[in-house]
Short mmCIF file of C-alpha atoms in Angstrom, two decimals:
data_model
loop_
_atom_site.label_atom_id
_atom_site.label_comp_id
_atom_site.label_asym_id
_atom_site.label_seq_id
_atom_site.Cartn_x
_atom_site.Cartn_y
_atom_site.Cartn_z
CA MET A 1 78.57 89.26 82.35
CA SER A 2 76.78 91.32 84.99
CA GLY A 3 73.35 90.65 83.53
CA ALA A 4 74.08 86.96 83.13
CA VAL A 5 75.21 86.60 86.73
CA ALA A 6 72.33 88.70 88.04
CA SER A 7 69.91 86.27 86.40
CA THR A 8 71.18 83.60 88.81
CA GLY A 9 70.12 85.72 91.79
CA LEU A 10 73.69 86.42 92.93
CA ASP A 11 75.07 89.96 93.07
CA PRO A 12 77.61 90.25 90.21
CA VAL A 13 80.22 91.94 92.42
CA VAL A 14 79.95 89.27 95.12
CA ALA A 15 80.09 86.58 92.42
CA SER A 16 83.27 88.10 91.02
CA LEU A 17 84.82 88.10 94.51
CA LEU A 18 84.02 84.41 94.91
CA ARG A 19 85.39 83.58 91.45
CA ASN A 20 88.65 85.36 92.37
CA ARG A 21 89.25 83.18 95.44
CA ILE A 22 87.54 85.60 97.83
CA ARG A 23 90.14 88.29 97.22
CA TYR A 24 90.32 91.75 95.74
CA ALA A 25 91.11 91.86 92.02
CA PRO A 26 90.60 94.38 89.18
CA ALA A 27 87.80 92.18 87.84
CA VAL A 28 85.90 92.59 91.12
CA VAL A 29 86.15 96.39 91.02
CA ALA A 30 85.12 96.35 87.35
CA GLU A 31 81.84 94.66 88.27
CA ALA A 32 81.12 97.38 90.84
CA VAL A 33 81.81 100.10 88.25
CA ILE A 34 79.55 98.38 85.70
CA GLU A 35 76.82 98.12 88.33
CA LEU A 36 77.10 101.84 89.14
CA ALA A 37 77.10 102.79 85.46
CA ALA A 38 73.97 100.71 84.82
CA ALA A 39 72.24 102.49 87.71
CA GLY A 40 73.17 105.91 86.31
CA TRP A 41 75.68 106.82 89.02
CA LEU A 42 78.66 106.85 86.66
CA ARG A 43 79.12 108.11 83.14
CA ILE A 44 81.78 106.09 81.36
CA GLU A 45 83.99 107.48 78.59
CA HIS A 46 86.43 105.27 76.69
CA ASP A 47 88.52 105.12 73.54
CA ASP A 48 89.18 102.22 71.18
CA GLY A 49 92.15 101.13 73.27
CA ASP A 50 92.47 100.32 76.95
CA PHE A 51 91.63 103.71 78.45
CA ALA A 52 88.35 104.35 80.26
CA ALA A 53 87.32 107.12 82.64
CA ALA A 54 84.28 107.87 84.76
CA THR A 55 82.39 110.92 85.95
CA VAL A 56 80.11 110.71 88.98
CA ALA A 57 76.62 111.96 88.11
CA PRO A 58 76.25 115.23 90.06
CA GLU A 59 72.46 115.07 90.19
CA LEU A 60 72.49 111.87 92.25
CA ASN A 61 73.38 112.19 95.93
CA ASP A 62 71.19 109.70 97.82
CA LEU A 63 73.43 106.78 98.72
CA ALA A 64 70.80 104.98 100.78
CA GLY A 65 70.05 102.33 98.17
CA LEU A 66 73.66 101.51 97.31
CA THR A 67 75.73 98.64 98.61
CA PRO A 68 78.72 99.51 100.84
CA TRP A 69 81.23 98.45 98.17
CA CYS A 70 79.59 100.70 95.57
CA VAL A 71 79.72 103.61 98.03
CA ALA A 72 83.42 102.86 98.52
CA VAL A 73 84.00 103.06 94.75
CA LEU A 74 82.18 106.39 94.52
CA ASP A 75 84.19 107.77 97.45
CA ARG A 76 87.47 106.73 95.84
CA LEU A 77 86.53 108.32 92.50
CA ASP A 78 85.30 111.45 94.24
CA ALA A 79 88.52 111.76 96.25
CA ARG A 80 90.63 111.63 93.06
CA ALA A 81 88.28 113.67 90.85
CA LEU A 82 89.36 116.79 88.96
CA PRO A 83 86.94 119.68 88.31
CA ASP A 84 86.77 119.37 84.52
CA ALA A 85 88.10 115.93 83.62
CA PRO A 86 86.70 112.40 84.04
CA THR A 87 88.67 110.19 86.41
CA PRO A 88 90.65 107.27 84.92
CA LEU A 89 89.19 104.00 86.13
CA SER A 90 92.64 102.61 86.85
CA VAL A 91 92.91 104.88 89.92
CA LEU A 92 90.74 102.15 91.49
CA THR A 93 93.48 99.56 90.97
CA THR A 94 96.77 101.49 90.78
CA VAL A 95 98.65 101.61 94.08
CA ASP A 96 99.33 105.20 95.18
CA GLY A 97 100.39 104.30 98.68
CA THR A 98 98.60 104.24 102.00
CA ASP A 99 95.44 105.85 100.61
CA PHE A 100 94.94 103.00 98.15
CA TRP A 101 95.39 100.28 100.75
CA ASP A 102 92.90 101.95 103.11
CA TRP A 103 90.34 102.10 100.30
CA ARG A 104 90.99 98.53 99.17
CA LEU A 105 90.50 97.20 102.73
CA ARG A 106 87.17 99.03 103.00
CA PHE A 107 85.99 97.70 99.63
CA GLU A 108 87.06 94.11 100.24
CA THR A 109 85.75 94.01 103.81
CA ALA A 110 82.28 95.09 102.69
CA LEU A 111 82.13 92.30 100.10
CA VAL A 112 83.43 89.61 102.44
CA LYS A 113 80.93 90.63 105.10
CA ARG A 114 78.02 90.31 102.65
CA ALA A 115 79.24 86.95 101.35
CA GLU A 116 79.51 85.66 104.92
CA GLN A 117 76.03 86.93 105.80
CA ASP A 118 74.60 85.16 102.74
CA GLY A 119 76.27 81.89 103.73
CA LEU A 120 78.49 81.81 100.64
CA ILE A 121 81.80 81.63 102.51
CA ARG A 122 83.02 80.40 105.87
CA ARG A 123 86.28 80.08 107.74
CA ARG A 124 88.02 76.74 107.71
CA LEU A 125 87.65 76.62 111.50
CA GLY A 126 86.05 78.93 114.02
CA ALA A 127 88.18 81.22 116.17
CA ARG A 128 88.20 78.93 119.24
CA GLN A 129 88.89 75.76 117.25
CA THR A 130 91.69 77.49 115.35
CA MET A 131 93.45 78.62 118.52
CA ALA A 132 93.09 75.19 120.11
CA VAL A 133 94.65 73.45 117.09
CA VAL A 134 97.40 76.04 116.81
CA CYS A 135 98.36 75.84 120.48
CA GLY A 136 98.40 72.04 120.43
CA LEU A 137 100.50 71.73 117.28
CA THR A 138 102.89 74.44 118.41
CA LEU A 139 103.52 72.82 121.80
CA ILE A 140 104.04 69.35 120.32
CA ALA A 141 106.34 70.53 117.53
CA ALA A 142 108.33 72.85 119.77
CA ALA A 143 108.83 70.16 122.41
CA ALA A 144 109.96 67.61 119.81
CA VAL A 145 112.44 69.92 118.10
CA GLY A 146 113.75 71.34 121.36
CA THR A 147 114.37 67.87 122.76
CA THR A 148 116.12 66.72 119.57
CA VAL A 149 118.46 69.72 119.55
CA ALA A 150 119.26 69.34 123.23
CA VAL A 151 120.10 65.61 122.89
CA LEU A 152 122.00 65.58 119.58
CA PHE A 153 123.88 68.87 119.62
CA ARG A 154 124.29 69.46 123.36
CA PRO A 155 124.44 73.26 123.22
CA SER A 156 124.95 75.49 126.22
CA PRO A 157 122.23 74.81 128.79
CA GLY A 158 118.87 75.71 127.39
CA PHE A 159 120.16 77.91 124.57
CA GLY A 160 119.76 75.56 121.62
CA ALA A 161 116.50 74.16 122.88
CA ALA A 162 115.05 77.60 123.50
CA LEU A 163 116.17 78.88 120.11
CA ALA A 164 114.82 75.91 118.17
CA THR A 165 111.60 75.93 120.17
CA ALA A 166 110.96 79.60 119.52
CA LEU A 167 111.81 79.41 115.81
CA PHE A 168 109.85 76.28 114.99
CA GLY A 169 106.94 77.33 117.16
CA PHE A 170 106.71 80.66 115.37
CA ILE A 171 106.73 78.96 111.95
CA VAL A 172 104.02 76.48 112.91
CA LEU A 173 101.94 79.22 114.49
CA SER A 174 102.14 81.49 111.44
CA VAL A 175 101.38 78.80 108.86
CA THR A 176 98.58 77.20 110.84
CA VAL A 177 96.80 80.45 111.68
CA GLY A 178 97.01 81.53 108.06
CA ARG A 179 95.54 78.29 106.75
CA LEU A 180 92.88 77.62 109.37
CA SER A 181 91.57 81.18 109.65
CA ASP A 182 91.38 81.69 105.88
CA TRP A 183 88.05 81.99 104.07
CA ARG A 184 86.72 79.16 101.91
CA LEU A 185 83.61 78.66 99.82
CA SER A 186 80.68 76.97 101.50
CA ASP A 187 78.62 74.39 99.62
CA THR A 188 76.14 77.15 98.78
CA GLY A 189 78.98 79.36 97.58
CA ARG A 190 80.39 76.65 95.31
CA ARG A 191 77.00 76.08 93.71
CA ALA A 192 76.54 79.82 93.24
CA VAL A 193 79.94 80.12 91.53
CA GLN A 194 79.18 77.18 89.24
CA GLN A 195 75.88 78.77 88.23
CA ALA A 196 77.56 82.13 87.64
CA GLU A 197 80.28 80.60 85.47
CA ALA A 198 77.70 78.66 83.46
CA ALA A 199 75.71 81.85 82.89
CA ILE A 200 78.84 83.71 81.77
CA ALA A 201 79.80 80.91 79.36
CA THR A 202 76.43 81.12 77.61
CA ASN A 203 76.43 84.93 77.39
CA ALA A 204 79.63 86.00 75.64
CA GLU A 205 80.50 89.68 76.04
CA SER A 206 82.04 91.80 73.30
CA PRO A 207 85.32 93.55 74.23
CA ARG A 208 83.93 96.68 72.54
CA SER A 209 80.80 96.75 74.68
CA PRO A 210 80.59 99.33 77.51
CA ALA A 211 81.26 96.59 80.07
CA GLY A 212 84.21 95.32 78.05
CA ALA A 213 85.65 98.85 77.91
CA VAL A 214 85.39 99.10 81.70
CA ARG A 215 87.26 95.83 82.20
CA ALA A 216 90.02 96.92 79.83
CA GLY A 217 90.31 100.41 81.30
CA ILE A 218 90.48 99.35 84.92
CA THR A 219 93.81 97.54 84.48
CA PRO A 220 96.36 98.99 86.95
CA LEU A 221 99.37 100.97 85.79
CA PRO A 222 102.85 99.41 86.10
CA ALA A 223 104.27 99.55 89.62
CA ASP A 224 106.73 102.31 88.70
CA HIS A 225 104.07 104.65 87.28
CA VAL A 226 101.25 106.63 88.83
CA TRP A 227 98.43 108.98 87.82
CA SER A 228 98.86 112.70 88.35
CA GLY A 229 96.11 115.29 88.07
CA PHE A 230 98.40 118.28 88.54
CA GLY A 231 97.39 121.20 86.33
CA GLY A 232 93.79 120.04 85.89
CA SER A 233 94.35 117.14 83.49
CA TRP A 234 95.39 113.54 83.96
CA ARG A 235 98.76 112.19 82.89
CA ILE A 236 100.96 109.22 83.72
CA VAL A 237 104.32 109.92 85.36
CA GLY A 238 107.16 107.63 86.29
CA LEU A 239 108.15 107.25 89.93
CA GLY A 240 111.57 108.70 90.66
CA SER A 241 113.85 106.99 93.16
CA ARG A 242 113.85 108.27 96.73
CA PHE A 243 117.64 107.97 96.59
CA GLY A 244 117.88 110.35 93.64
CA ASP A 245 117.90 109.68 89.91
CA VAL A 246 120.25 112.64 89.35
CA ARG A 247 123.16 110.52 90.58
CA ARG A 248 122.92 108.50 87.38
CA LEU A 249 123.40 111.57 85.21
CA PRO A 250 126.80 112.59 83.81
CA ARG A 251 128.66 114.92 86.14
CA GLU A 252 128.50 117.91 83.78
CA ILE A 253 124.72 117.62 83.55
CA ARG A 254 124.36 117.11 87.29
CA ASP A 255 126.49 120.17 88.04
CA SER A 256 124.29 122.28 85.77
CA LEU A 257 121.23 121.63 87.93
CA PRO A 258 120.25 124.36 90.41
CA GLU A 259 121.41 124.00 93.98
CA ARG A 260 117.97 124.80 95.37
CA ARG A 261 114.48 125.26 93.93
CA THR A 262 110.94 125.75 95.14
CA LEU A 263 108.31 124.30 92.81
CA PRO A 264 104.52 124.00 92.95
CA CYS A 265 103.79 120.28 92.97
CA GLN A 266 101.11 117.72 93.70
CA VAL A 267 101.44 114.72 95.99
CA VAL A 268 100.86 111.70 93.73
CA LYS A 269 101.98 108.85 95.99
CA ARG A 270 102.85 108.34 99.64
CA TRP A 271 104.02 105.18 101.35
CA SER A 272 106.05 104.00 104.31
CA ILE A 273 108.82 101.42 104.58
CA PRO A 274 109.02 99.53 107.89
CA GLY A 275 112.23 99.71 109.85
CA GLY A 276 114.47 96.78 110.65
CA ARG A 277 117.29 95.86 112.98
CA GLU A 278 119.76 98.08 111.15
CA ARG A 279 117.54 100.79 109.66
CA ASP A 280 114.86 103.24 110.71
CA PRO A 281 111.43 103.33 109.03
CA ALA A 282 111.20 105.59 105.98
CA TYR A 283 108.23 107.81 105.10
CA CYS A 284 108.22 108.54 101.38
CA CYS A 285 106.33 110.94 99.13
CA ALA A 286 106.38 111.39 95.35
CA PHE A 287 105.72 114.89 93.98
CA ASP A 288 104.79 115.80 90.40
CA ASP A 289 105.80 119.24 89.14
CA GLY A 290 103.60 119.01 86.04
CA ALA A 291 106.51 119.25 83.60
CA SER A 292 108.88 116.35 84.30
CA SER A 293 108.32 112.81 83.08
CA PHE A 294 109.22 111.50 86.54
CA THR A 295 108.37 112.46 90.10
CA TRP A 296 110.57 114.08 92.70
CA THR A 297 110.60 111.45 95.42
CA PHE A 298 111.95 111.91 98.93
CA ALA A 299 111.97 110.31 102.34
CA ILE A 300 110.52 113.03 104.55
CA PRO A 301 109.94 113.53 108.31
CA GLU A 302 107.18 111.35 109.75
CA ARG A 303 105.13 114.27 111.05
CA THR A 304 105.17 115.98 107.64
CA TRP A 305 104.26 112.70 105.94
CA HIS A 306 101.15 112.27 108.09
CA GLU A 307 100.01 115.79 107.22
CA LEU A 308 100.01 115.09 103.47
CA ALA A 309 97.51 113.23 101.30
CA VAL A 310 97.49 112.15 97.67
CA GLY A 311 96.17 115.02 95.55
CA ASP A 312 97.40 117.81 97.83
CA ALA A 313 98.84 120.87 96.06
CA VAL A 314 102.04 121.93 97.81
CA MET A 315 105.22 123.97 97.43
CA LEU A 316 108.28 121.69 97.39
CA ASP A 317 111.59 123.17 98.51
CA PHE A 318 114.50 120.90 97.56
CA SER A 319 117.93 120.63 95.96
CA PRO A 320 117.76 119.10 92.44
CA ARG A 321 121.55 118.82 92.27
CA ARG A 322 121.99 116.94 95.54
CA HIS A 323 118.52 115.38 95.70
CA ARG A 324 118.02 116.78 99.17
CA PHE A 325 114.64 117.55 100.72
CA HIS A 326 114.31 120.84 102.59
CA GLU A 327 110.63 121.58 103.14
CA VAL A 328 107.11 121.04 101.86
CA ARG A 329 104.28 123.42 102.68
CA ALA A 330 100.81 124.43 101.53
CA VAL A 331 100.72 126.65 98.46
CA ASP A 332 99.58 129.72 100.41
CA ALA A 333 101.78 129.09 103.48
CA PRO A 334 104.91 131.22 104.10
CA PRO A 335 108.35 129.54 104.03
CA ALA A 336 109.75 128.26 107.30
CA LEU A 337 112.36 130.50 108.89
#
């Protein structure tokens, strides 16, 4: 596919972005990996199934000739790399929390910027036109609904009108901004996509080819699983509940668990849950101990959460029986008093 698209003069990664409605998708990342492998930056290993892994070529270190999205892919693979094992390609598509979303934004932004520079995409309306339309529609709709509520329902002075005005105005504002400020293909972009799809249709790719192996291997893991490199080799672990899976165990088994343990672990996922009217925000981390089939997952203090990153080796002090978090520290750090 990459060679066929390249023959049209359009970068294969940009073409894949356009074909996926100008949004990030595993197929877009796969094109970047294939491009890096063809240039010698990545060495791909794969089996006969759907597993593929990559090793960054150590002898290459001049990034000057690479596109920003390819540099982002290399940085992501380098950040997750183990000393003696190739990195599974699905770390590029499997959500491991805040770190993944930061990387994805960087990757997608670089592609969108290039597509805009090349005249392949454009916004439905410019910034000034969008705000003018939004303000006009919001004022008209809010005035109409507010007047209707005030006349028909006769609420307490101003209350119903103000409530309806605020609610409807917010809805109109949100929907209109989302639609008018969204990206769309330009005429040039549509022609480029048509040419790319025609080139792909005439150049069928074998699933067993190196490029086919990359596309199969870059498929993300299920949402309740994550990659762990603890111990120097990659394995897939299930995500334990932050509320404690031990509560589902029979009482006799739960009572046999130790009251408190300190285990060497690796941070394999970190994410935050926004607060609401009746709850505080939660800052969560999943830890792999290298032996369990699931992670130890806890909501931890915000300051501690910000100090951790995916891949960090730590000592986890917790209560397996009560699923209670006590402390997490660096491997060589002394326990807190």
